[in-house]
Short mmCIF file of N, CA and C in Angstrom, two decimals:
data_model
loop_
_atom_site.label_atom_id
_atom_site.label_comp_id
_atom_site.label_asym_id
_atom_site.label_seq_id
_atom_site.Cartn_x
_atom_site.Cartn_y
_atom_site.Cartn_z
N UNK R 1 14.99 -19.42 -1.89
CA UNK R 1 14.03 -18.86 -0.96
C UNK R 1 12.64 -19.29 -1.44
N UNK R 2 11.82 -19.74 -0.52
CA UNK R 2 10.51 -20.22 -0.91
C UNK R 2 9.61 -19.07 -1.30
N UNK R 3 8.65 -19.39 -2.13
CA UNK R 3 7.70 -18.38 -2.60
C UNK R 3 6.92 -17.79 -1.43
N UNK R 4 6.55 -18.64 -0.47
CA UNK R 4 5.80 -18.15 0.69
C UNK R 4 6.61 -17.13 1.48
N UNK R 5 7.90 -17.41 1.64
CA UNK R 5 8.75 -16.47 2.38
C UNK R 5 8.89 -15.16 1.61
N UNK R 6 9.06 -15.26 0.31
CA UNK R 6 9.17 -14.06 -0.51
C UNK R 6 7.89 -13.24 -0.41
N UNK R 7 6.73 -13.92 -0.49
CA UNK R 7 5.45 -13.22 -0.36
C UNK R 7 5.32 -12.58 1.02
N UNK R 8 5.71 -13.30 2.05
CA UNK R 8 5.60 -12.78 3.41
C UNK R 8 6.48 -11.54 3.59
N UNK R 9 7.69 -11.62 3.11
CA UNK R 9 8.60 -10.49 3.27
C UNK R 9 8.13 -9.30 2.44
N UNK R 10 7.68 -9.55 1.22
CA UNK R 10 7.18 -8.47 0.37
C UNK R 10 5.96 -7.81 1.01
N UNK R 11 5.07 -8.63 1.55
CA UNK R 11 3.89 -8.08 2.21
C UNK R 11 4.29 -7.26 3.42
N UNK R 12 5.27 -7.74 4.16
CA UNK R 12 5.76 -7.00 5.32
C UNK R 12 6.29 -5.64 4.90
N UNK R 13 7.11 -5.63 3.88
CA UNK R 13 7.69 -4.37 3.41
C UNK R 13 6.61 -3.41 2.93
N UNK R 14 5.68 -3.91 2.13
CA UNK R 14 4.62 -3.07 1.58
C UNK R 14 3.70 -2.58 2.69
N UNK R 15 3.30 -3.49 3.56
CA UNK R 15 2.35 -3.14 4.61
C UNK R 15 2.99 -2.22 5.64
N UNK R 16 4.24 -2.45 5.96
CA UNK R 16 4.91 -1.58 6.92
C UNK R 16 4.98 -0.16 6.39
N UNK R 17 5.27 -0.03 5.11
CA UNK R 17 5.32 1.29 4.49
C UNK R 17 3.95 1.94 4.52
N UNK R 18 2.92 1.17 4.16
CA UNK R 18 1.56 1.71 4.16
C UNK R 18 1.12 2.08 5.56
N UNK R 19 1.46 1.25 6.54
CA UNK R 19 1.08 1.54 7.93
C UNK R 19 1.79 2.79 8.43
N UNK R 20 3.04 2.95 8.05
CA UNK R 20 3.80 4.14 8.47
C UNK R 20 3.19 5.38 7.84
N UNK R 21 2.79 5.29 6.58
CA UNK R 21 2.18 6.44 5.93
C UNK R 21 0.85 6.77 6.57
N UNK R 22 0.04 5.74 6.89
CA UNK R 22 -1.26 5.97 7.51
C UNK R 22 -1.08 6.59 8.88
N UNK R 23 -0.14 6.08 9.67
CA UNK R 23 0.10 6.61 11.00
C UNK R 23 0.58 8.05 10.93
N UNK R 24 1.40 8.37 9.95
CA UNK R 24 1.93 9.72 9.80
C UNK R 24 0.86 10.71 9.38
N UNK R 25 -0.18 10.22 8.70
CA UNK R 25 -1.22 11.10 8.19
C UNK R 25 -2.20 11.54 9.26
N UNK R 26 -2.41 10.74 10.31
CA UNK R 26 -3.41 11.05 11.32
C UNK R 26 -2.75 11.71 12.51
N UNK R 27 -3.23 12.86 12.92
CA UNK R 27 -2.70 13.46 14.14
C UNK R 27 -2.99 12.56 15.33
N UNK R 28 -2.17 12.65 16.35
CA UNK R 28 -2.31 11.78 17.52
C UNK R 28 -3.68 11.91 18.15
N UNK R 29 -4.27 13.09 18.11
CA UNK R 29 -5.57 13.30 18.72
C UNK R 29 -6.66 12.51 18.00
N UNK R 30 -6.51 12.22 16.73
CA UNK R 30 -7.52 11.51 15.97
C UNK R 30 -7.48 10.01 16.19
N UNK R 31 -6.31 9.46 16.48
CA UNK R 31 -6.16 8.02 16.56
C UNK R 31 -7.11 7.36 17.54
N UNK R 32 -7.21 7.81 18.80
CA UNK R 32 -8.12 7.14 19.71
C UNK R 32 -9.58 7.26 19.27
N UNK R 33 -9.97 8.38 18.71
CA UNK R 33 -11.35 8.55 18.29
C UNK R 33 -11.73 7.56 17.21
N UNK R 34 -10.80 7.17 16.36
CA UNK R 34 -11.10 6.24 15.28
C UNK R 34 -11.46 4.86 15.80
N UNK R 35 -11.03 4.54 17.02
CA UNK R 35 -11.29 3.22 17.58
C UNK R 35 -12.61 3.16 18.34
N UNK R 36 -13.18 4.30 18.69
CA UNK R 36 -14.42 4.31 19.45
C UNK R 36 -15.58 3.92 18.56
N UNK R 37 -16.48 3.05 19.05
CA UNK R 37 -17.65 2.66 18.25
C UNK R 37 -18.51 3.86 17.88
N UNK R 38 -18.60 4.85 18.75
CA UNK R 38 -19.43 6.01 18.47
C UNK R 38 -18.92 6.77 17.25
N UNK R 39 -17.62 6.77 17.02
CA UNK R 39 -17.05 7.48 15.89
C UNK R 39 -17.41 6.79 14.58
N UNK R 40 -17.67 5.50 14.63
CA UNK R 40 -17.98 4.75 13.41
C UNK R 40 -19.42 5.00 12.95
N UNK R 41 -20.33 5.37 13.88
CA UNK R 41 -21.73 5.55 13.52
C UNK R 41 -21.96 6.66 12.51
N UNK R 42 -21.34 7.85 12.66
CA UNK R 42 -21.57 8.88 11.65
C UNK R 42 -21.11 8.45 10.26
N UNK R 43 -20.14 7.56 10.19
CA UNK R 43 -19.67 7.10 8.90
C UNK R 43 -20.75 6.34 8.14
N UNK R 44 -21.72 5.76 8.86
CA UNK R 44 -22.78 5.02 8.19
C UNK R 44 -23.66 5.93 7.35
N UNK R 45 -23.78 7.20 7.75
CA UNK R 45 -24.56 8.14 6.96
C UNK R 45 -23.97 8.28 5.57
N UNK R 46 -22.65 8.16 5.51
CA UNK R 46 -21.96 8.27 4.24
C UNK R 46 -20.90 7.18 4.21
N UNK R 47 -21.36 5.94 4.25
CA UNK R 47 -20.48 4.79 4.41
C UNK R 47 -19.47 4.67 3.28
N UNK R 48 -19.80 5.18 2.12
CA UNK R 48 -18.89 5.01 0.99
C UNK R 48 -17.84 6.12 0.91
N UNK R 49 -17.98 7.18 1.70
CA UNK R 49 -17.00 8.25 1.65
C UNK R 49 -17.07 9.01 0.35
N UNK R 50 -16.06 9.81 0.06
CA UNK R 50 -16.08 10.59 -1.18
C UNK R 50 -16.13 9.69 -2.41
N UNK R 51 -17.03 9.97 -3.29
CA UNK R 51 -17.12 9.22 -4.54
C UNK R 51 -16.03 9.70 -5.49
N UNK R 52 -15.69 8.89 -6.48
CA UNK R 52 -14.63 9.25 -7.42
C UNK R 52 -14.93 10.61 -8.07
N UNK R 53 -16.17 10.82 -8.47
CA UNK R 53 -16.54 12.07 -9.13
C UNK R 53 -16.44 13.29 -8.24
N UNK R 54 -16.40 13.09 -6.92
CA UNK R 54 -16.27 14.20 -5.98
C UNK R 54 -14.83 14.66 -5.81
N UNK R 55 -13.88 13.86 -6.29
CA UNK R 55 -12.47 14.25 -6.20
C UNK R 55 -12.18 15.31 -7.25
N UNK R 56 -11.26 16.22 -6.94
CA UNK R 56 -10.91 17.22 -7.94
C UNK R 56 -10.01 16.57 -9.01
N UNK R 57 -9.78 17.30 -10.07
CA UNK R 57 -9.03 16.76 -11.21
C UNK R 57 -7.62 16.31 -10.80
N UNK R 58 -6.96 17.07 -9.94
CA UNK R 58 -5.60 16.72 -9.51
C UNK R 58 -5.61 15.44 -8.68
N UNK R 59 -6.59 15.30 -7.79
CA UNK R 59 -6.71 14.08 -6.99
C UNK R 59 -6.98 12.87 -7.89
N UNK R 60 -7.84 13.05 -8.87
CA UNK R 60 -8.14 11.95 -9.79
C UNK R 60 -6.90 11.56 -10.59
N UNK R 61 -6.10 12.55 -10.98
CA UNK R 61 -4.88 12.25 -11.74
C UNK R 61 -3.91 11.44 -10.89
N UNK R 62 -3.71 11.87 -9.66
CA UNK R 62 -2.77 11.19 -8.78
C UNK R 62 -3.25 9.79 -8.43
N UNK R 63 -4.54 9.66 -8.19
CA UNK R 63 -5.10 8.38 -7.74
C UNK R 63 -5.62 7.52 -8.89
N UNK R 64 -5.31 7.88 -10.12
CA UNK R 64 -5.80 7.15 -11.30
C UNK R 64 -5.63 5.63 -11.21
N UNK R 65 -4.51 5.10 -10.70
CA UNK R 65 -4.39 3.64 -10.63
C UNK R 65 -5.45 2.98 -9.75
N UNK R 66 -6.07 3.74 -8.87
CA UNK R 66 -7.06 3.18 -7.95
C UNK R 66 -8.50 3.39 -8.42
N UNK R 67 -8.68 4.04 -9.56
CA UNK R 67 -10.02 4.40 -10.02
C UNK R 67 -10.97 3.21 -10.08
N UNK R 68 -10.54 2.11 -10.66
CA UNK R 68 -11.44 0.97 -10.81
C UNK R 68 -11.79 0.32 -9.48
N UNK R 69 -10.98 0.52 -8.45
CA UNK R 69 -11.24 -0.08 -7.14
C UNK R 69 -11.80 0.92 -6.14
N UNK R 70 -11.94 2.18 -6.52
CA UNK R 70 -12.32 3.22 -5.58
C UNK R 70 -13.60 2.87 -4.83
N UNK R 71 -14.59 2.35 -5.52
CA UNK R 71 -15.87 2.05 -4.86
C UNK R 71 -15.75 0.93 -3.83
N UNK R 72 -14.70 0.13 -3.90
CA UNK R 72 -14.50 -0.98 -2.96
C UNK R 72 -13.65 -0.58 -1.75
N UNK R 73 -13.08 0.62 -1.77
CA UNK R 73 -12.24 1.06 -0.66
C UNK R 73 -13.10 1.52 0.50
N UNK R 74 -12.61 1.28 1.71
CA UNK R 74 -13.32 1.76 2.90
C UNK R 74 -13.15 3.28 3.01
N UNK R 75 -13.94 3.87 3.88
CA UNK R 75 -13.85 5.32 4.11
C UNK R 75 -12.44 5.67 4.58
N UNK R 76 -11.90 4.87 5.50
CA UNK R 76 -10.55 5.14 6.01
C UNK R 76 -9.50 5.04 4.90
N UNK R 77 -9.64 4.05 4.03
CA UNK R 77 -8.68 3.91 2.94
C UNK R 77 -8.78 5.10 1.99
N UNK R 78 -9.99 5.52 1.69
CA UNK R 78 -10.16 6.68 0.81
C UNK R 78 -9.53 7.92 1.44
N UNK R 79 -9.78 8.11 2.73
CA UNK R 79 -9.19 9.26 3.41
C UNK R 79 -7.66 9.21 3.38
N UNK R 80 -7.12 8.01 3.56
CA UNK R 80 -5.66 7.85 3.52
C UNK R 80 -5.13 8.29 2.16
N UNK R 81 -5.75 7.81 1.09
CA UNK R 81 -5.27 8.16 -0.25
C UNK R 81 -5.48 9.64 -0.55
N UNK R 82 -6.59 10.21 -0.10
CA UNK R 82 -6.82 11.65 -0.30
C UNK R 82 -5.76 12.44 0.47
N UNK R 83 -5.41 11.98 1.66
CA UNK R 83 -4.34 12.63 2.42
C UNK R 83 -3.02 12.61 1.67
N UNK R 84 -2.74 11.52 0.98
CA UNK R 84 -1.51 11.44 0.18
C UNK R 84 -1.55 12.47 -0.94
N UNK R 85 -2.72 12.66 -1.55
CA UNK R 85 -2.80 13.66 -2.64
C UNK R 85 -2.52 15.06 -2.12
N UNK R 86 -2.86 15.31 -0.86
CA UNK R 86 -2.61 16.65 -0.29
C UNK R 86 -1.12 16.92 -0.12
N UNK R 87 -0.35 15.88 0.12
CA UNK R 87 1.10 16.02 0.32
C UNK R 87 1.89 15.77 -0.97
N UNK R 88 1.22 15.29 -1.99
CA UNK R 88 1.88 14.82 -3.21
C UNK R 88 2.73 15.91 -3.88
N UNK R 89 2.21 17.10 -4.00
CA UNK R 89 2.94 18.18 -4.69
C UNK R 89 4.25 18.52 -3.97
N UNK R 90 4.29 18.34 -2.66
CA UNK R 90 5.49 18.66 -1.90
C UNK R 90 6.52 17.51 -1.92
N UNK R 91 6.13 16.37 -2.44
CA UNK R 91 7.04 15.22 -2.48
C UNK R 91 8.08 15.40 -3.56
N UNK R 92 9.23 14.79 -3.34
CA UNK R 92 10.26 14.77 -4.36
C UNK R 92 9.79 13.88 -5.51
N UNK R 93 10.26 14.14 -6.73
CA UNK R 93 9.83 13.34 -7.87
C UNK R 93 10.01 11.83 -7.67
N UNK R 94 11.10 11.41 -7.06
CA UNK R 94 11.31 9.98 -6.83
C UNK R 94 10.27 9.41 -5.88
N UNK R 95 9.87 10.17 -4.88
CA UNK R 95 8.84 9.71 -3.95
C UNK R 95 7.49 9.64 -4.66
N UNK R 96 7.21 10.60 -5.52
CA UNK R 96 5.98 10.56 -6.30
C UNK R 96 5.95 9.32 -7.18
N UNK R 97 7.07 9.02 -7.82
CA UNK R 97 7.15 7.82 -8.67
C UNK R 97 6.93 6.56 -7.84
N UNK R 98 7.51 6.54 -6.64
CA UNK R 98 7.38 5.37 -5.77
C UNK R 98 5.92 5.17 -5.38
N UNK R 99 5.24 6.25 -5.03
CA UNK R 99 3.82 6.18 -4.66
C UNK R 99 3.01 5.67 -5.85
N UNK R 100 3.26 6.24 -7.03
CA UNK R 100 2.52 5.82 -8.23
C UNK R 100 2.75 4.34 -8.53
N UNK R 101 4.01 3.91 -8.43
CA UNK R 101 4.33 2.50 -8.72
C UNK R 101 3.64 1.58 -7.73
N UNK R 102 3.61 1.96 -6.46
CA UNK R 102 2.95 1.12 -5.46
C UNK R 102 1.45 1.04 -5.69
N UNK R 103 0.85 2.17 -6.03
CA UNK R 103 -0.59 2.15 -6.33
C UNK R 103 -0.86 1.24 -7.52
N UNK R 104 -0.03 1.36 -8.55
CA UNK R 104 -0.24 0.56 -9.75
C UNK R 104 -0.07 -0.93 -9.45
N UNK R 105 0.98 -1.27 -8.69
CA UNK R 105 1.19 -2.68 -8.35
C UNK R 105 0.02 -3.22 -7.53
N UNK R 106 -0.45 -2.44 -6.57
CA UNK R 106 -1.59 -2.88 -5.75
C UNK R 106 -2.83 -3.06 -6.62
N UNK R 107 -3.06 -2.10 -7.51
CA UNK R 107 -4.23 -2.17 -8.40
C UNK R 107 -4.16 -3.39 -9.32
N UNK R 108 -2.94 -3.81 -9.67
CA UNK R 108 -2.78 -4.96 -10.56
C UNK R 108 -2.90 -6.31 -9.86
N UNK R 109 -2.89 -6.32 -8.53
CA UNK R 109 -3.02 -7.58 -7.81
C UNK R 109 -4.46 -8.08 -7.91
N UNK R 110 -4.59 -9.39 -7.97
CA UNK R 110 -5.92 -9.99 -7.95
C UNK R 110 -6.48 -9.87 -6.53
N UNK R 111 -7.79 -10.01 -6.37
CA UNK R 111 -8.35 -9.98 -5.01
C UNK R 111 -7.71 -11.04 -4.10
N UNK R 112 -7.38 -12.19 -4.66
CA UNK R 112 -6.74 -13.24 -3.86
C UNK R 112 -5.34 -12.81 -3.41
N UNK R 113 -4.60 -12.16 -4.31
CA UNK R 113 -3.26 -11.70 -3.95
C UNK R 113 -3.33 -10.60 -2.90
N UNK R 114 -4.33 -9.74 -2.99
CA UNK R 114 -4.50 -8.69 -1.99
C UNK R 114 -4.83 -9.30 -0.63
N UNK R 115 -5.74 -10.29 -0.65
CA UNK R 115 -6.07 -10.97 0.60
C UNK R 115 -4.84 -11.63 1.21
N UNK R 116 -4.03 -12.26 0.36
CA UNK R 116 -2.81 -12.90 0.84
C UNK R 116 -1.86 -11.87 1.44
N UNK R 117 -1.72 -10.73 0.79
CA UNK R 117 -0.85 -9.68 1.31
C UNK R 117 -1.36 -9.17 2.65
N UNK R 118 -2.67 -9.00 2.77
CA UNK R 118 -3.24 -8.54 4.05
C UNK R 118 -3.00 -9.58 5.15
N UNK R 119 -3.21 -10.86 4.83
CA UNK R 119 -2.98 -11.92 5.81
C UNK R 119 -1.51 -11.97 6.23
N UNK R 120 -0.62 -11.84 5.24
CA UNK R 120 0.81 -11.83 5.56
C UNK R 120 1.14 -10.65 6.47
N UNK R 121 0.55 -9.51 6.19
CA UNK R 121 0.80 -8.34 7.04
C UNK R 121 0.32 -8.60 8.46
N UNK R 122 -0.89 -9.13 8.59
CA UNK R 122 -1.42 -9.41 9.93
C UNK R 122 -0.52 -10.40 10.68
N UNK R 123 -0.07 -11.42 9.96
CA UNK R 123 0.80 -12.43 10.58
C UNK R 123 2.12 -11.79 11.00
N UNK R 124 2.68 -10.96 10.14
CA UNK R 124 3.96 -10.34 10.46
C UNK R 124 3.82 -9.31 11.58
N UNK R 125 2.67 -8.64 11.66
CA UNK R 125 2.46 -7.65 12.72
C UNK R 125 2.47 -8.32 14.09
N UNK R 126 2.08 -9.60 14.11
CA UNK R 126 2.06 -10.34 15.37
C UNK R 126 3.42 -10.95 15.69
N UNK R 127 4.31 -11.00 14.71
CA UNK R 127 5.63 -11.62 14.91
C UNK R 127 6.50 -10.73 15.80
N UNK R 128 7.45 -11.36 16.42
CA UNK R 128 8.37 -10.62 17.29
C UNK R 128 9.25 -9.68 16.46
N UNK R 129 9.79 -8.69 17.12
CA UNK R 129 10.68 -7.73 16.46
C UNK R 129 11.90 -8.47 15.90
N UNK R 130 12.37 -9.46 16.62
CA UNK R 130 13.54 -10.24 16.15
C UNK R 130 13.22 -11.00 14.87
N UNK R 131 12.04 -11.60 14.81
CA UNK R 131 11.65 -12.34 13.60
C UNK R 131 11.51 -11.38 12.42
N UNK R 132 10.92 -10.21 12.65
CA UNK R 132 10.78 -9.23 11.56
C UNK R 132 12.16 -8.76 11.09
N UNK R 133 13.09 -8.55 12.04
CA UNK R 133 14.44 -8.13 11.68
C UNK R 133 15.11 -9.20 10.81
N UNK R 134 14.97 -10.46 11.21
CA UNK R 134 15.57 -11.55 10.44
C UNK R 134 14.97 -11.63 9.03
N UNK R 135 13.66 -11.45 8.93
CA UNK R 135 13.03 -11.49 7.62
C UNK R 135 13.49 -10.32 6.74
N UNK R 136 13.66 -9.14 7.34
CA UNK R 136 14.19 -8.00 6.57
C UNK R 136 15.59 -8.31 6.06
N UNK R 137 16.39 -8.95 6.89
CA UNK R 137 17.74 -9.33 6.47
C UNK R 137 17.69 -10.34 5.32
N UNK R 138 16.80 -11.33 5.45
CA UNK R 138 16.65 -12.32 4.38
C UNK R 138 16.18 -11.66 3.09
N UNK R 139 15.24 -10.71 3.23
CA UNK R 139 14.73 -10.00 2.06
C UNK R 139 15.85 -9.21 1.38
N UNK R 140 16.66 -8.53 2.18
CA UNK R 140 17.78 -7.75 1.63
C UNK R 140 18.76 -8.67 0.92
N UNK R 141 19.03 -9.83 1.52
CA UNK R 141 19.94 -10.79 0.91
C UNK R 141 19.37 -11.30 -0.42
N UNK R 142 18.07 -11.59 -0.42
CA UNK R 142 17.41 -12.06 -1.64
C UNK R 142 17.45 -10.99 -2.73
N UNK R 143 17.13 -9.75 -2.36
CA UNK R 143 17.15 -8.67 -3.36
C UNK R 143 18.56 -8.46 -3.91
N UNK R 144 19.55 -8.60 -3.05
CA UNK R 144 20.94 -8.43 -3.49
C UNK R 144 21.32 -9.50 -4.52
N UNK R 145 20.65 -10.65 -4.47
CA UNK R 145 20.96 -11.72 -5.41
C UNK R 145 20.29 -11.51 -6.77
N UNK R 146 19.35 -10.57 -6.86
CA UNK R 146 18.65 -10.31 -8.11
C UNK R 146 19.50 -9.45 -9.03
N UNK R 147 19.27 -9.56 -10.34
CA UNK R 147 19.93 -8.63 -11.27
C UNK R 147 19.48 -7.21 -10.95
N UNK R 148 20.33 -6.21 -11.17
CA UNK R 148 20.00 -4.82 -10.80
C UNK R 148 18.66 -4.33 -11.33
N UNK R 149 18.29 -4.70 -12.54
CA UNK R 149 17.04 -4.20 -13.10
C UNK R 149 15.81 -4.78 -12.40
N UNK R 150 15.96 -5.88 -11.67
CA UNK R 150 14.84 -6.47 -10.96
C UNK R 150 14.79 -6.07 -9.49
N UNK R 151 15.83 -5.47 -8.98
CA UNK R 151 15.88 -5.14 -7.55
C UNK R 151 14.86 -4.09 -7.16
N UNK R 152 14.69 -3.10 -7.99
CA UNK R 152 13.80 -1.99 -7.66
C UNK R 152 12.35 -2.41 -7.84
N UNK R 153 11.58 -2.36 -6.78
CA UNK R 153 10.13 -2.55 -6.89
C UNK R 153 9.67 -3.96 -7.17
N UNK R 154 10.41 -4.97 -6.78
CA UNK R 154 9.99 -6.35 -7.03
C UNK R 154 8.78 -6.70 -6.18
N UNK R 155 7.75 -7.25 -6.82
CA UNK R 155 6.58 -7.73 -6.12
C UNK R 155 6.35 -9.17 -6.56
N UNK R 156 6.44 -10.12 -5.63
CA UNK R 156 6.23 -11.52 -6.00
C UNK R 156 4.86 -11.73 -6.63
N UNK R 157 4.81 -12.48 -7.70
CA UNK R 157 3.56 -12.82 -8.35
C UNK R 157 3.06 -11.76 -9.31
N UNK R 158 3.62 -10.57 -9.28
CA UNK R 158 3.18 -9.51 -10.18
C UNK R 158 3.76 -9.75 -11.57
N UNK R 159 3.00 -9.36 -12.56
CA UNK R 159 3.46 -9.51 -13.93
C UNK R 159 4.45 -8.41 -14.25
N UNK R 160 5.53 -8.71 -14.97
CA UNK R 160 6.49 -7.66 -15.32
C UNK R 160 5.85 -6.64 -16.25
N UNK R 161 6.30 -5.42 -16.14
CA UNK R 161 5.80 -4.35 -16.98
C UNK R 161 6.53 -4.40 -18.32
N UNK R 162 5.80 -4.74 -19.42
CA UNK R 162 6.46 -4.87 -20.71
C UNK R 162 7.06 -3.56 -21.22
N UNK R 163 6.59 -2.43 -20.74
CA UNK R 163 7.12 -1.15 -21.19
C UNK R 163 8.53 -0.89 -20.66
N UNK R 164 8.94 -1.66 -19.64
CA UNK R 164 10.27 -1.47 -19.07
C UNK R 164 11.31 -2.34 -19.76
N UNK R 165 10.93 -3.12 -20.72
CA UNK R 165 11.88 -4.01 -21.40
C UNK R 165 12.21 -3.51 -22.78
#
């Protein structure tokens, strides 16, 4: 499987999960308002959103992998992550671990890798449902070919965690 295909499928999986979480966090009534230009103007008064120091200790603990990038996140991204912290305590331990691992992997990506993941997501969002289904099948087949210890949480281009060896 080519590296580009692996990157595309990984980006699709990661982005689809993130998009689903973002969509689940916003009530239906809020979604249209977020698209109106008038709704964006009040954000300029506080364009950076909540600063890291404004988060409570529990939010900072949960979002620790994002601390170094917090100032670069958009207001919407910050709100999304803060929303996750509100639901975090109710999550099962495995879901909490999954969220933490994803934050850490994202934080470890270079800006170029993040841009590539975003571009892959945009490209895949435009692809037909059939093409996305085929890519998911290819991804599942590829993951099945990996040794069991590599199947969980594989991110193309990411450095392996030496603490897991």
